[in-house]
Tab-separated table of C-alpha atoms in Angstrom:
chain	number	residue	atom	x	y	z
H	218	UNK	CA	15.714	-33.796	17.095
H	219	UNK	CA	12.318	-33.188	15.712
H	220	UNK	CA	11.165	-31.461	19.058
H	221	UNK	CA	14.656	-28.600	18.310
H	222	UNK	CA	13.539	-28.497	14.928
H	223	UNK	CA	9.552	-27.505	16.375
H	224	UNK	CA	10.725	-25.092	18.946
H	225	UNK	CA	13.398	-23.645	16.323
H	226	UNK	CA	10.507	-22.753	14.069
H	227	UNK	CA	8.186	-21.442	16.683
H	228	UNK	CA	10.867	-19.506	18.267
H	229	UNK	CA	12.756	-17.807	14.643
H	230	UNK	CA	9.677	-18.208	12.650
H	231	UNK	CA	6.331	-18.477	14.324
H	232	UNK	CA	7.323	-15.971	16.672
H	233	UNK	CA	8.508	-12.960	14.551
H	234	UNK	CA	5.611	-13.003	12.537
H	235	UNK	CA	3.072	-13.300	15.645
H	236	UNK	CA	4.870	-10.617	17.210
H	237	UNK	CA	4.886	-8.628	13.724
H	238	UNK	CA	1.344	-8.731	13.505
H	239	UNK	CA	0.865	-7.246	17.221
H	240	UNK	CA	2.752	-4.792	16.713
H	241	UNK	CA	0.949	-3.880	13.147
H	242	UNK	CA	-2.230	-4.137	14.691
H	243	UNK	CA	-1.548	-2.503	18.283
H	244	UNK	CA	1.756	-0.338	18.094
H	245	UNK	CA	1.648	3.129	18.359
H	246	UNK	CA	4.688	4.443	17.151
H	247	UNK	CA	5.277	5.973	14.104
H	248	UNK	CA	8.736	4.309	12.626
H	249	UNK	CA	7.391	1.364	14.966
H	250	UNK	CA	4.774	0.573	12.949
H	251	UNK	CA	5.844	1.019	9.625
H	252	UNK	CA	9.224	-0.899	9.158
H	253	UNK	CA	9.376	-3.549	12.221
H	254	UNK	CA	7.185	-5.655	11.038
H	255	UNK	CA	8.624	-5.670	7.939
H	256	UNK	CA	12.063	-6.466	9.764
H	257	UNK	CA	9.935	-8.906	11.510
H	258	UNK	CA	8.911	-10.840	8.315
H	259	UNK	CA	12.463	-10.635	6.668
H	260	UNK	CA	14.166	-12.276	10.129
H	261	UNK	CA	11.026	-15.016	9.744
H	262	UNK	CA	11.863	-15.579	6.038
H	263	UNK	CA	15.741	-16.297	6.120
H	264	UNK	CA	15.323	-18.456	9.357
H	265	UNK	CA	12.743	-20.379	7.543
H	266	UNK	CA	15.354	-20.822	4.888
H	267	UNK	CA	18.236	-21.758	7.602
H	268	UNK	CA	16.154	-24.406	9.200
H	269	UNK	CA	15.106	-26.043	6.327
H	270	UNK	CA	18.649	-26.581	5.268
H	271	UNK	CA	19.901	-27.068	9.153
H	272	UNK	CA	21.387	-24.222	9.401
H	273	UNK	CA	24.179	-23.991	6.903
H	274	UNK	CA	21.966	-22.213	3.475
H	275	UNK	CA	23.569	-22.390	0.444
H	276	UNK	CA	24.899	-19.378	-1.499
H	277	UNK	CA	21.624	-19.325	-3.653
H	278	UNK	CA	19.120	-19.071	-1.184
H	279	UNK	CA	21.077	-16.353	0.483
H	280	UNK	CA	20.684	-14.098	-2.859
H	281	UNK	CA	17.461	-15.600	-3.073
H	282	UNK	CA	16.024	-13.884	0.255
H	283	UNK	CA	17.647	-10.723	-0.928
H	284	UNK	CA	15.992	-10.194	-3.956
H	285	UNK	CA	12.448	-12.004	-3.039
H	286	UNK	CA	12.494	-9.422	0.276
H	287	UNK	CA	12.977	-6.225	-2.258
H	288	UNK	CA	10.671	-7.705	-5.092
H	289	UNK	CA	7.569	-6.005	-3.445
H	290	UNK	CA	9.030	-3.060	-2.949
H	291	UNK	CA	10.282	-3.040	-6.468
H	292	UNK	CA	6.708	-4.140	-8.092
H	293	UNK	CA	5.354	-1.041	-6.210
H	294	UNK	CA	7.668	0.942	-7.890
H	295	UNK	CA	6.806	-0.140	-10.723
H	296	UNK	CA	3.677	0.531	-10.226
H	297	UNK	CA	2.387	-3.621	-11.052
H	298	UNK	CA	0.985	-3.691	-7.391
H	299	UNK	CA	-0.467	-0.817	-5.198
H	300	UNK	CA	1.222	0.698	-2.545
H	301	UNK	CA	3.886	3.238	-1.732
H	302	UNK	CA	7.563	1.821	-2.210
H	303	UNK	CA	9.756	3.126	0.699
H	304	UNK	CA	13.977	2.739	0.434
H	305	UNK	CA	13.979	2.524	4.494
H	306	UNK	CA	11.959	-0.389	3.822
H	307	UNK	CA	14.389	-2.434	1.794
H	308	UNK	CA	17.258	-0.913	4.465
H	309	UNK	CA	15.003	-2.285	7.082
H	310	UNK	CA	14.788	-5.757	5.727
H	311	UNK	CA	18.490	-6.441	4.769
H	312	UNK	CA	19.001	-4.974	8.876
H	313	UNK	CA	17.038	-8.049	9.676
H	314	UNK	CA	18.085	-10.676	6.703
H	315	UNK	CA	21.701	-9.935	7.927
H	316	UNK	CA	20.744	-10.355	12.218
H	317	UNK	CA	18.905	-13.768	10.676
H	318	UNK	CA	22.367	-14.809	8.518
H	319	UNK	CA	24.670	-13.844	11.678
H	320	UNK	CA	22.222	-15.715	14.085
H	321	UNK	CA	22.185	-18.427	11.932
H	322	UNK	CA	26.225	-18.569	11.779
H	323	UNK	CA	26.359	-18.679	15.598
H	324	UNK	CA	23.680	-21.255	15.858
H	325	UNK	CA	25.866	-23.210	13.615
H	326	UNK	CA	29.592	-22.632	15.021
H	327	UNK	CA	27.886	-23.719	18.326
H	328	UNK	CA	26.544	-26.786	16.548
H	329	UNK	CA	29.523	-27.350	14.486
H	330	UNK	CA	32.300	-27.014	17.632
H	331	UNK	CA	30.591	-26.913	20.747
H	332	UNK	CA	33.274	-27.451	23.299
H	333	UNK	CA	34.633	-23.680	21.743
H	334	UNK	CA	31.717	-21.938	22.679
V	73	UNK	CA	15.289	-32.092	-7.123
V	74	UNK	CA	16.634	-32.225	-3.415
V	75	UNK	CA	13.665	-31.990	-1.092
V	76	UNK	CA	15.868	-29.121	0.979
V	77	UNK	CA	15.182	-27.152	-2.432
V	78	UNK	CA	11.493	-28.045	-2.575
V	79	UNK	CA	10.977	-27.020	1.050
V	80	UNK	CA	12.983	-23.621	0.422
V	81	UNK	CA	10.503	-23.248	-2.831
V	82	UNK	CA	7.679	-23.779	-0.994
V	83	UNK	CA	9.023	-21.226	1.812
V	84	UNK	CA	9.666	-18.620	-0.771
V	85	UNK	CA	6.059	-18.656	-2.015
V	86	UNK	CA	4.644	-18.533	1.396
V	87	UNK	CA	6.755	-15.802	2.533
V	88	UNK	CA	5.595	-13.794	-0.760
V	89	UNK	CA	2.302	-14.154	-0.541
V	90	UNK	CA	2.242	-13.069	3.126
V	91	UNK	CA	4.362	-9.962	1.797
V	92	UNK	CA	1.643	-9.133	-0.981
V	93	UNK	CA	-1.273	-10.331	1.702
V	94	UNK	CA	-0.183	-7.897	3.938
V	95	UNK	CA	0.420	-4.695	1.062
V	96	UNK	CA	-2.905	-4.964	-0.788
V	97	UNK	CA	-5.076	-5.235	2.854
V	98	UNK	CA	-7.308	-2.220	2.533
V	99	UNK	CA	-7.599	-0.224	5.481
V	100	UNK	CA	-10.006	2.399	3.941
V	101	UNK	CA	-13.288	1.555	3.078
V	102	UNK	CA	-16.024	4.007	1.706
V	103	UNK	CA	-16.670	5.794	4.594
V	104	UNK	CA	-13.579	6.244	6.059
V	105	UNK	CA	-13.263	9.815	4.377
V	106	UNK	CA	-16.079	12.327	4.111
V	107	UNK	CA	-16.424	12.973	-0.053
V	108	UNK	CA	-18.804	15.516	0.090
V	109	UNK	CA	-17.389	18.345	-1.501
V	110	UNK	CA	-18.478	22.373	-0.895
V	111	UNK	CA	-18.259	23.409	-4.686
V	112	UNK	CA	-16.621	26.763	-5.478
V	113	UNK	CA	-17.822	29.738	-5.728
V	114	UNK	CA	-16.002	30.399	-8.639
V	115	UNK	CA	-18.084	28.284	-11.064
V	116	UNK	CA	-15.975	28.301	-14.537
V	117	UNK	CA	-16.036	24.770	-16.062
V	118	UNK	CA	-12.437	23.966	-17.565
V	119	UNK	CA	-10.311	21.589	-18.926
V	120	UNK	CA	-6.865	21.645	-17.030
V	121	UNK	CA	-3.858	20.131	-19.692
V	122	UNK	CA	-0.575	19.005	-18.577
V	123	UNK	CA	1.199	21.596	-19.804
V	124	UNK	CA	-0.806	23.752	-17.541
V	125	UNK	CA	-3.074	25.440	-20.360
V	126	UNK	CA	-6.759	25.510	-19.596
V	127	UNK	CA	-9.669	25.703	-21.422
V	128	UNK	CA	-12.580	27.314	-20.870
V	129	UNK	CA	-16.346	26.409	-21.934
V	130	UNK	CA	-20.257	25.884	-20.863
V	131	UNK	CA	-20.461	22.229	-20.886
V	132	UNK	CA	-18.375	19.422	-20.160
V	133	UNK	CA	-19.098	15.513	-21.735
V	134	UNK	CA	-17.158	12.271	-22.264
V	135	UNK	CA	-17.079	10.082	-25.441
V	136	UNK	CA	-15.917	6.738	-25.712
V	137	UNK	CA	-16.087	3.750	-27.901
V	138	UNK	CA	-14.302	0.640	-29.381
V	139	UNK	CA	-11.668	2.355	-32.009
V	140	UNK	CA	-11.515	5.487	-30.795
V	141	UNK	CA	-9.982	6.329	-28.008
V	142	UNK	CA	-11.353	7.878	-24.660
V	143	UNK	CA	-12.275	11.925	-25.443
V	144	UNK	CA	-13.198	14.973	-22.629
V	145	UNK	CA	-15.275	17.482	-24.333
V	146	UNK	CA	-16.075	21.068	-23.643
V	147	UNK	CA	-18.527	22.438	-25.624
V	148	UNK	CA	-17.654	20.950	-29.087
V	149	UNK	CA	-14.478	20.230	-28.736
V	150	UNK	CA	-12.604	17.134	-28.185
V	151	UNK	CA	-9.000	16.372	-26.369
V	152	UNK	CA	-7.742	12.790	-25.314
V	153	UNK	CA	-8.263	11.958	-21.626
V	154	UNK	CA	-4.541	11.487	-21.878
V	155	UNK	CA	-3.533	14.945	-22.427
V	156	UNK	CA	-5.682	16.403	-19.559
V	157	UNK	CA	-4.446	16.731	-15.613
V	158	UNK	CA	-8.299	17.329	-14.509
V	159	UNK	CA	-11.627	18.879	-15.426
V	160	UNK	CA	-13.294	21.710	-13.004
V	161	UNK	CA	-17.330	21.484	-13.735
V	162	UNK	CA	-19.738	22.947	-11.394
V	163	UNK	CA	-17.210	24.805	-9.130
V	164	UNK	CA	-15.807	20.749	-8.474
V	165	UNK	CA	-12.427	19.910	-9.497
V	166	UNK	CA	-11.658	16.467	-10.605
V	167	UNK	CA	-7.968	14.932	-11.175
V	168	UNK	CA	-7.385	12.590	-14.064
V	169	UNK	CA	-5.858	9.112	-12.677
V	170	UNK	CA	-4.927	7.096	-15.730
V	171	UNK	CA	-7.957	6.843	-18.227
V	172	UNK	CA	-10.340	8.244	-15.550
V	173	UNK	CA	-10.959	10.921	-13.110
V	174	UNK	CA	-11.443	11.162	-9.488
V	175	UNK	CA	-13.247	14.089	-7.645
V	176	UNK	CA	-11.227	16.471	-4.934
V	177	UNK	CA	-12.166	16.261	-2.074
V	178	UNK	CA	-9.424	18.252	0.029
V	179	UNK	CA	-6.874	20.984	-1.516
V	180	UNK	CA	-3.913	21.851	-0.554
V	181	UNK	CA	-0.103	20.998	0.018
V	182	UNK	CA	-1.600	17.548	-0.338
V	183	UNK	CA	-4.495	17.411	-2.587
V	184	UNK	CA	-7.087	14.138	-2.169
V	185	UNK	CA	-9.162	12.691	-4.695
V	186	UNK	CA	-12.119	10.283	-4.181
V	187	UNK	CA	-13.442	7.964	-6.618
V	188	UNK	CA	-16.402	5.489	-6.937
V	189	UNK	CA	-16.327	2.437	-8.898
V	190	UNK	CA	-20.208	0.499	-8.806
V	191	UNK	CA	-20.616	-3.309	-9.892
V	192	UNK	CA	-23.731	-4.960	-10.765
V	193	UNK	CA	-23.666	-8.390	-10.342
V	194	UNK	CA	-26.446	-11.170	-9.478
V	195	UNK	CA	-26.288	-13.627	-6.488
V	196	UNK	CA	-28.509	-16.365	-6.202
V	197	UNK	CA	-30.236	-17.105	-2.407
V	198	UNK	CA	-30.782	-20.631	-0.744
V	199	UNK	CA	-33.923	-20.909	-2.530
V	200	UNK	CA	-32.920	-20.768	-6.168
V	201	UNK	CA	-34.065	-17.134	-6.029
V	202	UNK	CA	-31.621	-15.036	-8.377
V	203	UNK	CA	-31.686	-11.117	-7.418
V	204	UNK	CA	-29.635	-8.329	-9.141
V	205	UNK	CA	-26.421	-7.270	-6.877
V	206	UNK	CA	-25.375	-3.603	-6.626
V	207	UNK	CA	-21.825	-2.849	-5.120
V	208	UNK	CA	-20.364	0.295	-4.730
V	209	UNK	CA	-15.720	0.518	-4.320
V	210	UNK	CA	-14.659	3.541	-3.196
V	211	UNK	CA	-11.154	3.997	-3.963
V	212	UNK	CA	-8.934	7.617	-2.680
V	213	UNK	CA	-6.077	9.193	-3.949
V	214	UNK	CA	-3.222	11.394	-2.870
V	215	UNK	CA	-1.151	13.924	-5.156
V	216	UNK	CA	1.761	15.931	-3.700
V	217	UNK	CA	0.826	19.432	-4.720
V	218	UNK	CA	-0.718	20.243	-7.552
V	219	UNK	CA	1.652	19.360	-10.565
V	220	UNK	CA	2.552	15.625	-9.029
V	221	UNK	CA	1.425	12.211	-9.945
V	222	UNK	CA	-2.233	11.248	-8.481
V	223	UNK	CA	-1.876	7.899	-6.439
V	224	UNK	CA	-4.135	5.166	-5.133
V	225	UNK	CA	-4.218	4.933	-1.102
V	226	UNK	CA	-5.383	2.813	0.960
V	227	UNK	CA	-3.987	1.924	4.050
V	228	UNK	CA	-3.318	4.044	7.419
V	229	UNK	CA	0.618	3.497	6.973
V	230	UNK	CA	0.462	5.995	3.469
V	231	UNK	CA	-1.162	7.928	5.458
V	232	UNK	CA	1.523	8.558	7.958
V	233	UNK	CA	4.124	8.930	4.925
V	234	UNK	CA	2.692	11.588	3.587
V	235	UNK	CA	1.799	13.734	7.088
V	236	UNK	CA	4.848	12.865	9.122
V	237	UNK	CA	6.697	16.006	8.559
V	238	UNK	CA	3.677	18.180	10.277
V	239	UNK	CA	3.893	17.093	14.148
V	240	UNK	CA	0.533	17.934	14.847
V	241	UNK	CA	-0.882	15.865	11.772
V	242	UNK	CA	1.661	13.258	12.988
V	243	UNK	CA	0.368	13.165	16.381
V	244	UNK	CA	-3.978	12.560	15.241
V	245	UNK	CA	-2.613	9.527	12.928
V	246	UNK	CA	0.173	8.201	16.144
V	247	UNK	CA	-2.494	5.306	17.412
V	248	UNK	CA	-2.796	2.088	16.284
V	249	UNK	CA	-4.340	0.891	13.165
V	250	UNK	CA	-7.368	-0.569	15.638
V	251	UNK	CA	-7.879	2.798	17.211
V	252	UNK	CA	-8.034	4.676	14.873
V	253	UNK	CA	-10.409	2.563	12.882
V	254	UNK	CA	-13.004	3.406	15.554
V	255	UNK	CA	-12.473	6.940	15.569
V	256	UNK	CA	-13.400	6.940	11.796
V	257	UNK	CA	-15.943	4.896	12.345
V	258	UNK	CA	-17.122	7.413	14.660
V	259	UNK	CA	-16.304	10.447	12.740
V	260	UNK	CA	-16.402	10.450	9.233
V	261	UNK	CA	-14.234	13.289	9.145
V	262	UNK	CA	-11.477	12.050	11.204
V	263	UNK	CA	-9.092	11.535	8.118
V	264	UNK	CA	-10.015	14.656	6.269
V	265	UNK	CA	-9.200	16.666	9.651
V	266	UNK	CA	-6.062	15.146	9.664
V	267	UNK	CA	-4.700	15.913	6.019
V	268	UNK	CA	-6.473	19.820	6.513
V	269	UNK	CA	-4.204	19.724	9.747
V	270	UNK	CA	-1.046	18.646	7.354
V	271	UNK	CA	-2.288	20.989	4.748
V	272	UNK	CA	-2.642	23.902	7.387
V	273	UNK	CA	0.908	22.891	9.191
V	274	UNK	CA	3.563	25.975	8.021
C-alpha cells in the first residue's frame, strides 16, 4: 500500500516536475519551452491533490486547483508580481488540470470495479 | 480539521510557491545587455508629457522631498514625474517607469530601457571586521512602441514573447535557456542584436 502510494507520487508528481524542469532548462523549442512546463506543474499539482485524498478529490479541491493554477497569472496582471501574464498559459494549465482529473477518474473506476476494466 | 484537508493545504502552498519560485527567477543579470548608449546627434534636452507635448529647455534637474511630491525640472520650471512619459538630456532618451526613469538603450518597434538601482550596505568578515558593501541591480525594460506601457523584464521566456513574430529574431533566441546564457556571457551584445534584429524585421 505505502510502496503504490511512493511510486504514485514519483510517477504523477515527482516526475512531471523533474521532467518540467529539463525541459525549462534544456528545450529548444519555442511553444516547448514556454507553456509545457507549466502544463507540467498543473498535471503535478492536481495529482498531488488526488493522491492525498486516494483518488476520489472532493468538489472543493477541484475549484481549488483551478483558481490557485490562474492566481499567478492573475497577480501578474495585476501587476502585484513581475512577469508577463499570458491567456495560453491559463489554457495550457486547465489542458493539463483536466488530463490529471480524467487520469485520476480512470485510476479510480479501475480501483473502484476492477473485474470491468 | 481532517488531515486529508491539512495535507491538500500544505500541497497548495507548495505548489504556489514553486509557481512564484519559478516566475520571479531572474535570468538577466547586469551584463546580459550592453547599456552603453551612442547619444544623438540631435542634442535638444526635453521633457516628453503623456499627452505627447514636449518641452523644450537648457537644463534638466529633479526635486524631491517629504510633502511634496516627486518634480522633473527644465530650466525653472517644475511638472510632476507623473505627468511625464520621459526626459531626452544630452542627446539620451530616458522613459519614465512609475516614479522613476530608465535610460534607452535600443529604439524601435520595441523600445528597451535599462536601469540601475545601487545599495550600500555593510557586512561584517570572520574577524569582527565591519566594511561598507556596495551593490549595484540592474533591472531592463520593454515598451511596445513608443506610446505603450514601459515593463520590467527579466527572464529569456519575455523575451521570446515579444520577438516571436520576426522569424529571424525568433530563430537567435530558439536555444535553451543554458545556451544561450553562455552566448551572453560571451557577447554582451547578444540580446541587443536580437531585439535590433526584431526591430529591423519588416
Amino acid at each position: 500500500m505505502i510502496f503504490r502510494k511512493i511510486s504514485d507520487v514519483a510517477l504523477n508528481v515527482l516526475l512531471p516536475l523533474v521532467i518540467g524542469y529539463v525541459i525549462y532548462n534544456v528545450s529548444t523549442g519555442q511553444y516547448v519551452i514556454n507553456y509545457l512546463p507549466d502544463g507540467l506543474w498543473a498535471y503535478a499539482f492536481v495529482s498531488a491533490l488526488s493522491i492525498i485524498w486516494n483518488r476520489q478529490l472532493p468538489f472543493f479541491w477541484i475549484v481549488a486547483v483551478f483558481v490557485l493554477a490562474t492566481l499567478v497569472e492573475f497577480l501578474q496582471w495585476l501587476k502585484l508580481i513581475p512577469g508577463t501574464p499570458d491567456l495560453l498559459d491559463i489554457v495550457v494549465y486547465f489542458l493539463f488540470i483536466t488530463v490529471g482529473l480524467l487520469i485520476n477518474y480512470y485510476s479510480n473506476t479501475v480501483k473502484l470495479h476492477p473485474k470491468n476494466n | 480539521m481532517k488531515k486529508q484537508n491539512l495535507l491538500s493545504l500544505i500541497a497548495c502552498t507548495f505548489f504556489i510557491y514553486l509557481a512564484f519560485a519559478c516566475t520571479v527567477h531572474k535570468k538577466l543579470w547586469c551584463d546580459s545587455m550592453d547599456a552603453n548608449v551612442k547619444a544623438d546627434e540631435e542634442t535638444e534636452n526635453f521633457i516628453l508629457f503623456n499627452d505627447g507635448n514636449k518641452i523644450a529647455g537648457e537644463k534638466i534637474a529633479f526635486k524631491s522631498g517629504t510633502l511634496t511630491k516627486d518634480v522633473i525640472m527644465i530650466d525653472k520650471d517644475k511638472y510632476p514625474i507623473a505627468e511625464t512619459r520621459g526626459f531626452k538630456s544630452n542627446g539620451i532618451f530616458f522613459g519614465r517607469y512609475k516614479n522613476t526613469y530608465a535610460k534607452r538603450i535600443i529604439k524601435g518597434k520595441i523600445n528597451i530601457y535599462y536601469r540601475e538601482i545601487i545599495k550600500h550596505g555593510t557586512s561584517t568578515n570572520a574577524s569582527g571586521q565591519t566594511r561598507s558593501t556596495i551593490n549595484v541591480d540592474c533591472l531592463f525594460y520593454y515598451q511596445v512602441g513608443d506610446t505603450g506601457i514601459i515593463e520590467e523584464f527579466y527572464k529569456y521566456k519575455t523575451i521570446r514573447q515579444l520577438i516571436q513574430s520576426c522569424p529571424a529574431a525568433a530563430a537567435m533566441m530558439d536555444k535553451p535557456d543554458k545556451e544561450i546564457r553562455k552566448m551572453v556571457k560571451a557577447n554582451a551584445k547578444f540580446l541587443n542584436s536580437v531585439f535590433e534584429t526584431y526591430n529591423a524585421c519588416k
